[in-house]
Tab-separated table of C-alpha atoms in Angstrom:
chain	number	residue	atom	x	y	z
Y	136	UNK	CA	132.474	47.849	50.418
Y	137	UNK	CA	131.301	49.755	47.344
Y	138	UNK	CA	127.756	48.385	47.492
Y	139	UNK	CA	127.524	48.678	51.270
Y	140	UNK	CA	128.526	52.335	51.042
Y	141	UNK	CA	126.000	53.037	48.323
Y	142	UNK	CA	123.293	51.152	50.155
Y	143	UNK	CA	123.944	53.164	53.348
Y	144	UNK	CA	123.593	56.408	51.408
Y	145	UNK	CA	120.469	55.239	49.599
Y	146	UNK	CA	119.008	53.934	52.847
Y	147	UNK	CA	119.661	57.297	54.516
Y	148	UNK	CA	117.958	59.153	51.679
Y	149	UNK	CA	114.964	56.817	51.736
Y	150	UNK	CA	114.668	57.209	55.508
Y	151	UNK	CA	114.813	61.003	55.201
Y	152	UNK	CA	112.064	60.915	52.593
Y	153	UNK	CA	109.911	58.632	54.756
Y	154	UNK	CA	110.399	60.888	57.784
Y	155	UNK	CA	109.552	63.986	55.732
Y	156	UNK	CA	106.387	62.325	54.409
Y	157	UNK	CA	105.398	61.427	57.985
Y	158	UNK	CA	106.310	65.015	58.953
Y	159	UNK	CA	103.909	66.396	56.336
Y	160	UNK	CA	101.150	63.983	57.395
Y	161	UNK	CA	101.657	64.939	61.049
Y	162	UNK	CA	101.318	68.645	60.205
Y	163	UNK	CA	98.066	67.847	58.402
Y	164	UNK	CA	96.794	65.826	61.379
Y	165	UNK	CA	97.477	68.713	63.769
Y	166	UNK	CA	95.831	71.147	61.338
Y	167	UNK	CA	92.733	68.928	61.206
Y	168	UNK	CA	92.686	68.678	65.012
Y	169	UNK	CA	92.753	72.484	65.208
Y	170	UNK	CA	89.947	72.642	62.629
Y	171	UNK	CA	87.853	70.265	64.724
Y	172	UNK	CA	88.128	72.764	67.607
Y	173	UNK	CA	86.496	75.360	65.364
Y	174	UNK	CA	89.380	77.141	63.655
Y	175	UNK	CA	88.917	77.950	59.961
Y	176	UNK	CA	90.994	75.765	57.627
Y	177	UNK	CA	93.412	78.485	56.513
Y	178	UNK	CA	94.192	79.574	60.086
Y	179	UNK	CA	94.454	75.965	61.319
Y	180	UNK	CA	96.865	75.109	58.479
Y	181	UNK	CA	99.053	78.154	59.148
Y	182	UNK	CA	99.112	77.593	62.902
Y	183	UNK	CA	99.754	73.850	62.469
Y	184	UNK	CA	102.764	74.512	60.241
Y	185	UNK	CA	104.062	77.268	62.545
Y	186	UNK	CA	103.738	75.093	65.638
Y	187	UNK	CA	105.145	71.910	64.105
Y	188	UNK	CA	108.160	73.618	62.550
Y	189	UNK	CA	108.717	75.683	65.717
Y	190	UNK	CA	108.901	78.854	63.654
Y	191	UNK	CA	106.756	80.685	66.155
Y	192	UNK	CA	103.331	82.017	65.678
Y	193	UNK	CA	103.261	85.632	66.737
Y	194	UNK	CA	100.300	86.743	64.683
Y	195	UNK	CA	97.099	87.920	66.317
Y	196	UNK	CA	95.637	84.600	65.162
Y	197	UNK	CA	97.784	82.866	67.777
Y	198	UNK	CA	95.460	84.264	70.442
Y	199	UNK	CA	92.802	81.875	69.162
Y	200	UNK	CA	95.172	79.074	70.217
Y	201	UNK	CA	96.364	80.473	73.538
Y	202	UNK	CA	92.861	81.412	74.705
Y	203	UNK	CA	91.493	77.882	74.305
Y	204	UNK	CA	92.504	75.036	76.643
Y	205	UNK	CA	92.090	72.271	74.044
Y	206	UNK	CA	93.984	74.170	71.354
Y	207	UNK	CA	96.828	74.856	73.804
Y	208	UNK	CA	97.110	71.125	74.475
Y	209	UNK	CA	97.093	70.348	70.756
Y	210	UNK	CA	99.728	73.046	70.168
Y	211	UNK	CA	101.973	71.661	72.921
Y	212	UNK	CA	101.801	68.162	71.449
Y	213	UNK	CA	102.441	69.635	67.990
Y	214	UNK	CA	105.555	71.528	69.138
Y	215	UNK	CA	107.001	68.514	70.978
Y	216	UNK	CA	106.374	66.232	67.996
Y	217	UNK	CA	107.897	68.826	65.657
Y	218	UNK	CA	111.069	68.997	67.760
Y	219	UNK	CA	111.303	65.212	67.729
Y	220	UNK	CA	111.034	65.084	63.937
Y	221	UNK	CA	113.574	67.895	63.504
Y	222	UNK	CA	116.133	65.933	65.517
Y	223	UNK	CA	115.470	62.795	63.458
Y	224	UNK	CA	115.843	64.645	60.143
Y	225	UNK	CA	119.096	66.315	61.193
Y	226	UNK	CA	120.575	63.016	62.406
Y	227	UNK	CA	119.591	61.273	59.164
Y	228	UNK	CA	121.171	64.036	57.082
Y	229	UNK	CA	124.389	63.826	59.118
Y	230	UNK	CA	124.382	60.043	58.688
Y	231	UNK	CA	123.852	60.374	54.959
Y	232	UNK	CA	126.618	62.944	54.504
Y	233	UNK	CA	129.052	60.891	56.547
Y	234	UNK	CA	128.402	57.845	54.336
Y	235	UNK	CA	129.354	59.602	51.078
Y	236	UNK	CA	132.468	58.278	49.404
Y	237	UNK	CA	134.745	60.272	47.141
Y	238	UNK	CA	135.491	57.133	45.116
Y	239	UNK	CA	131.892	56.554	44.127
Y	240	UNK	CA	130.725	60.151	44.220
Y	241	UNK	CA	129.144	60.157	40.737
Y	242	UNK	CA	127.063	57.005	41.300
Y	243	UNK	CA	125.985	58.222	44.731
Y	244	UNK	CA	124.863	61.597	43.391
Y	245	UNK	CA	122.926	60.006	40.540
Y	246	UNK	CA	121.093	57.721	42.973
Y	247	UNK	CA	120.459	60.682	45.278
Y	248	UNK	CA	119.074	62.782	42.428
Y	249	UNK	CA	116.714	59.992	41.322
Y	250	UNK	CA	115.405	59.472	44.848
Y	251	UNK	CA	115.011	63.215	45.462
Y	252	UNK	CA	113.218	63.528	42.095
Y	253	UNK	CA	110.751	60.819	43.071
Y	254	UNK	CA	110.234	62.501	46.436
Y	255	UNK	CA	109.590	65.907	44.859
Y	256	UNK	CA	107.123	64.303	42.447
Y	257	UNK	CA	105.235	62.838	45.405
Y	258	UNK	CA	105.196	66.239	47.156
Y	259	UNK	CA	103.913	67.982	44.021
Y	260	UNK	CA	101.268	65.275	43.519
Y	261	UNK	CA	100.008	65.624	47.101
Y	262	UNK	CA	99.646	69.378	46.649
Y	263	UNK	CA	96.992	68.957	43.969
Y	264	UNK	CA	93.673	70.235	45.336
Y	265	UNK	CA	91.710	66.953	44.894
Y	266	UNK	CA	94.471	64.949	46.587
Y	267	UNK	CA	94.743	67.484	49.443
Y	268	UNK	CA	90.968	67.323	49.934
Y	269	UNK	CA	91.014	63.527	49.938
Y	270	UNK	CA	93.845	63.393	52.493
Y	271	UNK	CA	92.088	65.981	54.653
Y	272	UNK	CA	88.785	64.089	54.556
Y	273	UNK	CA	90.499	60.795	55.410
Y	274	UNK	CA	92.272	62.327	58.406
Y	275	UNK	CA	89.124	64.149	59.568
Y	276	UNK	CA	87.091	60.968	59.277
Y	277	UNK	CA	89.650	58.956	61.230
Y	278	UNK	CA	89.982	61.579	63.986
Y	279	UNK	CA	86.212	62.096	64.292
Y	280	UNK	CA	85.628	58.331	64.380
Y	281	UNK	CA	88.256	57.923	67.097
Y	282	UNK	CA	86.794	60.815	69.145
Y	283	UNK	CA	83.255	59.451	68.759
Y	284	UNK	CA	84.377	55.990	69.905
Y	285	UNK	CA	86.045	57.487	72.972
Y	286	UNK	CA	82.974	59.658	73.726
Y	287	UNK	CA	80.642	56.701	73.333
Y	288	UNK	CA	82.668	54.571	75.715
Y	289	UNK	CA	83.168	57.429	78.179
Y	290	UNK	CA	79.459	58.214	78.353
Y	291	UNK	CA	78.541	54.560	78.652
Y	292	UNK	CA	80.804	53.787	81.611
Y	293	UNK	CA	80.536	54.667	85.238
Y	294	UNK	CA	83.570	56.323	86.783
Y	295	UNK	CA	85.423	53.843	88.961
Y	296	UNK	CA	85.528	55.212	92.498
Y	297	UNK	CA	89.341	55.105	92.672
Y	298	UNK	CA	89.691	57.159	89.444
Y	299	UNK	CA	88.789	60.748	88.628
Y	300	UNK	CA	86.750	61.490	85.505
Y	301	UNK	CA	89.857	62.646	83.619
Y	302	UNK	CA	91.759	59.488	84.599
Y	303	UNK	CA	88.827	57.459	83.297
Y	304	UNK	CA	88.999	59.282	79.936
Y	305	UNK	CA	92.750	58.562	79.742
Y	306	UNK	CA	91.999	54.885	80.460
Y	307	UNK	CA	89.406	54.788	77.671
Y	308	UNK	CA	91.745	56.535	75.183
Y	309	UNK	CA	94.502	54.043	76.051
Y	310	UNK	CA	92.111	51.134	75.471
Y	311	UNK	CA	91.080	52.608	72.104
Y	312	UNK	CA	94.721	53.030	71.050
Y	313	UNK	CA	95.514	49.454	72.103
Y	314	UNK	CA	92.508	48.265	70.097
Y	315	UNK	CA	93.639	50.331	67.099
Y	316	UNK	CA	97.352	49.415	67.122
Y	317	UNK	CA	97.223	46.071	68.917
Y	318	UNK	CA	98.491	44.954	72.274
Y	319	UNK	CA	101.308	42.759	71.012
Y	320	UNK	CA	104.825	44.198	70.988
Y	321	UNK	CA	107.436	42.971	68.550
Y	322	UNK	CA	111.192	43.548	68.583
Y	323	UNK	CA	112.537	45.879	65.887
């Protein structure tokens, strides 16, 4: 029971850290998407964080989002994804707290401190300017490559008479995502 309890706590902490890392990457992806629409980096970063964390974005800069159809769509996806991640983080924290044991409190806290220390080191490391630039360039390259592939396929195909042009674009994006992630589904 002792090891199972500790492993549940450690597993919860590791899952929280993984979700937070994905959370940070997702914010960066949405910031890059906003940059691709023409927003300057500093405004795109601020708006991406505001949207993803659902803190609101009531600055005059928010008008640059609301006045552009593509940015509004990106912001909607960003807010929905942010809500999803917030729910996951809260449920993981509740799970972790409920798995603490008074008997093994000292060992649990030591393990928690080590894991949190590693996590904070990763966060600090990723905030270094060269690392931030590398991550940003990788995400921009991936997103631009994906968009170019979709554009290339969309321009090269005739619209099927039973589909509208927008339905055809959705079909092409779906095909690209299937090609990227694979068609095969596996049980968890």
